[in-house]
Tab-separated table of C-alpha atoms in Angstrom:
chain	number	residue	atom	x	y	z
A	1267	GLU	CA	-0.001	-0.003	0.003
A	1268	ILE	CA	1.057	3.576	-0.721
A	1269	HIS	CA	0.256	6.397	1.707
A	1270	ASN	CA	0.756	10.172	1.941
A	1271	PRO	CA	1.920	11.004	-1.595
A	1272	ARG	CA	3.376	14.502	-1.800
A	1273	VAL	CA	4.684	16.661	-4.662
A	1274	VAL	CA	6.731	19.823	-4.016
A	1275	ILE	CA	8.231	22.168	-6.630
A	1276	ASP	CA	11.178	24.258	-5.436
A	1277	ASP	CA	12.506	27.599	-6.705
A	1278	ASN	CA	14.736	25.818	-9.237
A	1279	ASP	CA	11.793	24.018	-10.898
A	1280	ILE	CA	12.866	20.701	-9.441
A	1281	GLY	CA	9.977	18.370	-8.653
A	1282	HIS	CA	10.270	16.454	-5.373
A	1283	VAL	CA	8.060	13.453	-4.635
A	1284	SER	CA	7.679	11.600	-1.345
A	1285	TYR	CA	5.437	8.767	-0.223
A	1286	VAL	CA	5.123	6.026	2.390
A	1287	ARG	CA	5.064	2.392	1.229
A	1288	GLU	CA	4.277	-0.658	3.341
A	1289	ASP	CA	6.737	-2.909	1.476
A	1290	ASN	CA	4.734	-6.121	1.912
A	1291	GLN	CA	4.510	-5.873	5.677
A	1292	ASN	CA	1.660	-4.933	7.967
A	1293	ASP	CA	3.355	-4.618	11.356
A	1294	TYR	CA	4.319	-0.977	10.768
A	1295	TYR	CA	2.850	1.959	8.888
A	1296	GLY	CA	5.558	1.877	6.238
A	1297	ASN	CA	8.876	3.190	4.957
A	1298	TYR	CA	9.479	6.730	3.693
A	1299	TYR	CA	10.617	7.175	0.073
A	1300	TYR	CA	11.841	10.188	-1.881
A	1301	THR	CA	12.797	11.014	-5.471
A	1302	SER	CA	13.211	14.169	-7.576
A	1303	LYS	CA	13.785	15.358	-11.123
A	1304	GLY	CA	14.346	18.586	-13.038
A	1305	ARG	CA	11.832	19.991	-15.510
A	1306	THR	CA	13.801	18.780	-18.533
A	1307	ASP	CA	14.550	15.306	-17.150
A	1308	LEU	CA	12.614	12.569	-18.886
A	1309	SER	CA	11.738	10.521	-15.802
A	1310	PHE	CA	12.151	10.216	-12.061
A	1311	PRO	CA	15.033	8.069	-10.823
A	1312	LEU	CA	14.424	5.121	-8.513
A	1313	ALA	CA	13.137	6.407	-5.181
A	1314	GLN	CA	15.505	6.514	-2.218
A	1315	LYS	CA	14.379	4.935	1.044
A	1316	LEU	CA	15.001	7.725	3.565
A	1317	ILE	CA	13.548	5.858	6.560
A	1318	ASP	CA	13.527	2.098	6.920
A	1319	ALA	CA	10.928	1.807	9.681
A	1320	VAL	CA	10.725	-1.967	9.333
A	1321	LEU	CA	14.448	-2.351	9.954
A	1322	GLU	CA	14.323	0.044	12.907
A	1323	GLY	CA	11.202	-1.547	14.348
A	1324	LYS	CA	9.583	1.838	14.747
A	1325	ASN	CA	5.953	2.682	14.076
A	1326	TYR	CA	6.607	6.121	12.627
A	1327	TYR	CA	3.865	8.622	11.816
A	1328	TYR	CA	4.973	11.003	9.079
A	1329	SER	CA	4.041	14.533	8.039
A	1330	PRO	CA	3.938	15.924	4.464
A	1331	LEU	CA	7.121	17.031	2.715
A	1332	VAL	CA	7.556	20.841	2.556
A	1333	SER	CA	10.117	23.188	1.000
A	1334	ASP	CA	11.382	26.662	1.819
A	1335	GLY	CA	12.345	27.094	-1.831
A	1336	SER	CA	15.691	25.315	-1.609
A	1337	SER	CA	15.703	22.834	1.312
A	1338	LEU	CA	13.184	20.108	2.117
A	1339	TYR	CA	11.719	19.088	5.477
A	1340	PHE	CA	9.377	16.518	6.974
A	1341	THR	CA	8.651	15.354	10.515
A	1342	TYR	CA	7.719	12.102	12.190
A	1343	TYR	CA	7.394	10.524	15.621
A	1344	ASP	CA	7.107	7.119	17.246
A	1345	GLU	CA	5.525	5.756	20.421
A	1346	VAL	CA	7.162	3.176	22.717
A	1347	TYR	CA	5.150	0.955	25.058
A	1348	ASN	CA	6.143	-1.727	27.541
A	1349	GLU	CA	4.808	-5.291	27.569
A	1350	SER	CA	1.693	-4.111	29.451
A	1351	TRP	CA	1.029	-1.473	26.776
A	1352	GLU	CA	1.873	1.365	29.118
A	1353	LEU	CA	3.336	4.389	27.364
A	1354	GLN	CA	7.078	4.791	27.870
A	1355	SER	CA	7.836	7.673	25.519
A	1356	SER	CA	6.982	9.426	22.292
A	1357	THR	CA	9.886	10.911	20.328
A	1358	SER	CA	9.683	13.454	17.512
A	1359	TYR	CA	12.171	14.023	14.692
A	1360	ILE	CA	12.730	16.353	11.759
A	1361	HIS	CA	14.399	15.166	8.547
A	1362	THR	CA	15.988	17.685	6.173
A	1363	ASN	CA	18.438	17.924	3.282
A	1364	GLN	CA	19.453	21.461	4.311
A	1365	SER	CA	23.110	20.428	4.738
A	1366	GLY	CA	23.241	18.890	1.261
A	1367	SER	CA	22.394	15.360	2.375
A	1368	TRP	CA	19.433	13.973	4.289
A	1369	GLN	CA	19.882	14.213	8.064
A	1370	ARG	CA	17.629	13.273	10.988
A	1371	THR	CA	17.441	15.368	14.167
A	1372	GLN	CA	15.590	14.501	17.354
A	1373	ILE	CA	13.583	17.535	18.424
A	1374	TYR	CA	11.275	16.501	21.255
A	1375	VAL	CA	10.786	13.654	23.746
A	1376	ASP	CA	7.707	13.213	25.935
A	1377	ASN	CA	7.809	10.504	28.619
A	1378	ALA	CA	4.293	11.127	29.902
A	1379	ARG	CA	2.090	11.965	26.909
A	1380	ILE	CA	1.546	10.844	23.318
A	1381	THR	CA	3.029	13.847	21.528
A	1382	GLY	CA	4.027	14.308	17.920
A	1383	PRO	CA	4.236	16.943	15.195
A	1384	VAL	CA	1.284	17.583	12.910
A	1385	GLY	CA	3.903	18.859	10.500
A	1386	VAL	CA	6.489	21.518	9.740
A	1387	TYR	CA	5.883	24.838	7.993
A	1388	THR	CA	8.402	27.353	6.620
A	1389	ALA	CA	7.732	31.084	6.625
A	1390	ASN	CA	10.129	34.018	6.244
A	1391	SER	CA	13.172	31.697	6.632
A	1392	ASN	CA	11.809	30.371	9.946
A	1393	LEU	CA	10.611	26.857	10.745
A	1394	TYR	CA	7.472	26.143	12.758
A	1395	LEU	CA	6.061	22.927	14.204
A	1396	LEU	CA	2.534	22.340	15.442
A	1397	MET	CA	2.571	19.635	18.124
A	1398	ASP	CA	-0.469	17.500	18.963
A	1399	SER	CA	-0.404	16.078	22.497
A	1400	TRP	CA	-2.663	13.523	24.233
A	1401	ASP	CA	-2.531	11.969	27.660
A	1402	ALA	CA	-1.629	8.277	27.773
A	1403	ASP	CA	-5.246	7.056	27.804
A	1404	TRP	CA	-6.333	9.477	25.034
A	1405	GLY	CA	-8.497	11.391	27.491
A	1406	ASP	CA	-7.440	15.011	26.950
A	1407	ASN	CA	-5.805	16.804	24.043
A	1408	TYR	CA	-4.013	20.085	23.500
A	1409	TYR	CA	-1.676	21.756	21.017
A	1410	PHE	CA	1.589	23.609	21.418
A	1411	ALA	CA	4.110	24.987	18.945
A	1412	MET	CA	7.857	24.926	18.388
A	1413	ALA	CA	9.978	27.236	16.256
A	1414	ASN	CA	13.477	27.551	14.891
A	1415	TYR	CA	14.450	31.143	14.144
A	1416	GLY	CA	17.925	30.110	13.022
A	1417	SER	CA	19.644	29.262	16.297
A	1418	GLY	CA	17.947	26.032	17.338
A	1419	TRP	CA	14.518	24.789	18.329
A	1420	ILE	CA	12.487	26.482	21.057
A	1421	THR	CA	9.285	25.178	22.615
A	1422	GLY	CA	6.327	27.475	23.137
A	1423	THR	CA	5.356	28.118	26.750
A	1424	GLU	CA	1.597	28.033	26.087
A	1425	THR	CA	-0.685	25.039	25.526
A	1426	ILE	CA	-3.844	25.555	23.496
A	1427	PHE	CA	-7.081	23.810	24.481
A	1428	PRO	CA	-9.414	24.974	21.697
A	1429	THR	CA	-13.035	25.203	22.829
A	1430	LEU	CA	-13.827	24.049	19.311
A	1431	LEU	CA	-12.868	20.527	20.383
A	1432	ALA	CA	-15.774	20.453	22.814
A	1433	ASP	CA	-18.092	20.461	19.822
A	1434	LEU	CA	-15.934	18.301	17.577
A	1435	GLY	CA	-15.304	15.546	20.101
A	1436	TYR	CA	-11.772	15.206	18.793
A	1437	ALA	CA	-9.992	16.629	15.779
A	1438	SER	CA	-8.424	14.705	12.928
A	1439	GLU	CA	-6.758	15.523	9.609
A	1440	ILE	CA	-5.316	18.719	11.088
A	1441	LYS	CA	-3.537	21.114	8.704
A	1442	PHE	CA	-1.828	24.391	9.521
A	1443	VAL	CA	-0.062	27.330	7.914
A	1444	VAL	CA	2.020	30.187	9.313
A	1445	ASP	CA	2.393	33.596	7.670
A	1446	ASP	CA	5.522	35.758	7.565
A	1447	ALA	CA	4.504	37.512	10.781
A	1448	GLY	CA	4.292	34.209	12.678
A	1449	ASN	CA	0.494	33.970	12.782
A	1450	PHE	CA	-0.949	30.445	12.812
A	1451	MET	CA	-4.093	29.116	11.176
A	1452	LEU	CA	-5.246	25.576	11.916
A	1453	VAL	CA	-7.954	23.731	9.998
A	1454	MET	CA	-9.295	20.465	11.354
A	1455	LEU	CA	-11.929	17.850	10.698
A	1456	ASP	CA	-14.049	16.497	13.537
A	1457	GLY	CA	-13.804	12.844	14.571
A	1458	ASN	CA	-17.050	11.909	12.827
A	1459	LEU	CA	-16.011	13.566	9.544
A	1460	ARG	CA	-18.981	15.943	9.655
A	1461	LYS	CA	-17.595	19.319	10.686
A	1462	ILE	CA	-14.671	21.468	9.603
A	1463	GLY	CA	-13.333	24.064	12.024
A	1464	SER	CA	-10.522	26.605	12.085
A	1465	LEU	CA	-8.397	28.143	14.789
A	1466	THR	CA	-6.121	31.170	14.510
A	1467	GLY	CA	-3.495	32.640	16.809
A	1468	THR	CA	-0.188	34.488	16.935
A	1469	SER	CA	3.241	33.205	17.898
A	1470	ASP	CA	2.737	35.004	21.212
A	1471	ASP	CA	-0.445	32.993	21.788
A	1472	PHE	CA	1.729	29.877	21.571
A	1473	GLY	CA	4.392	31.420	23.817
A	1474	LEU	CA	6.984	31.533	21.035
A	1475	GLY	CA	7.656	35.257	21.052
A	1476	MET	CA	8.337	37.153	17.869
A	1477	ALA	CA	10.837	36.022	15.269
A	1478	PRO	CA	13.829	38.313	14.647
A	1479	ALA	CA	12.923	40.956	12.092
A	1480	ASP	CA	14.582	40.844	8.678
A	1481	VAL	CA	17.288	43.465	8.245
A	1482	GLU	CA	17.468	45.238	4.892
A	1483	ILE	CA	20.961	45.962	3.653
């Protein structure tokens, strides 16, 4: 089975394609593949397996591939349970080719809650993460944000419990964007696939502070 196909065109007219493939196994969600080609190339080369989840024994949950015009990014996380199915940890990662080759970086570990990134978004040379967090028995849910303004990842000091969720029951298929001023917009589908809601807020609402202003030279 193929999941989460994604096509991104960068500023150099290079087409980037990513997808998740199960590779004839059903124990894990699948492995993450990537390929790319220029506009004048006749075909895509054989896809590269960026994450071999089967080999690692990790049940990764991936986010869509995004580009800031030159570099590519995607996020994922995994949950670890003991033999009694008690949560031990959830660990989040970001994968990027910013250095010229694909590199994985661990960005967040939660030893008490099921926490993982909805995805990564690039705006005004900054990187933003929206994090979705549940308690271990899936009883309560909130969001928080992380940002990288160029000197490493910071975690927002505010957690968001949208009153919208009281009507939705729980949210699924969450998408978000961030504008150049650091304002967030979230769009989500309710658990019964009947309602669509939106939520907006600033970086300050998430406790991220303001990104450094661009300096014109």
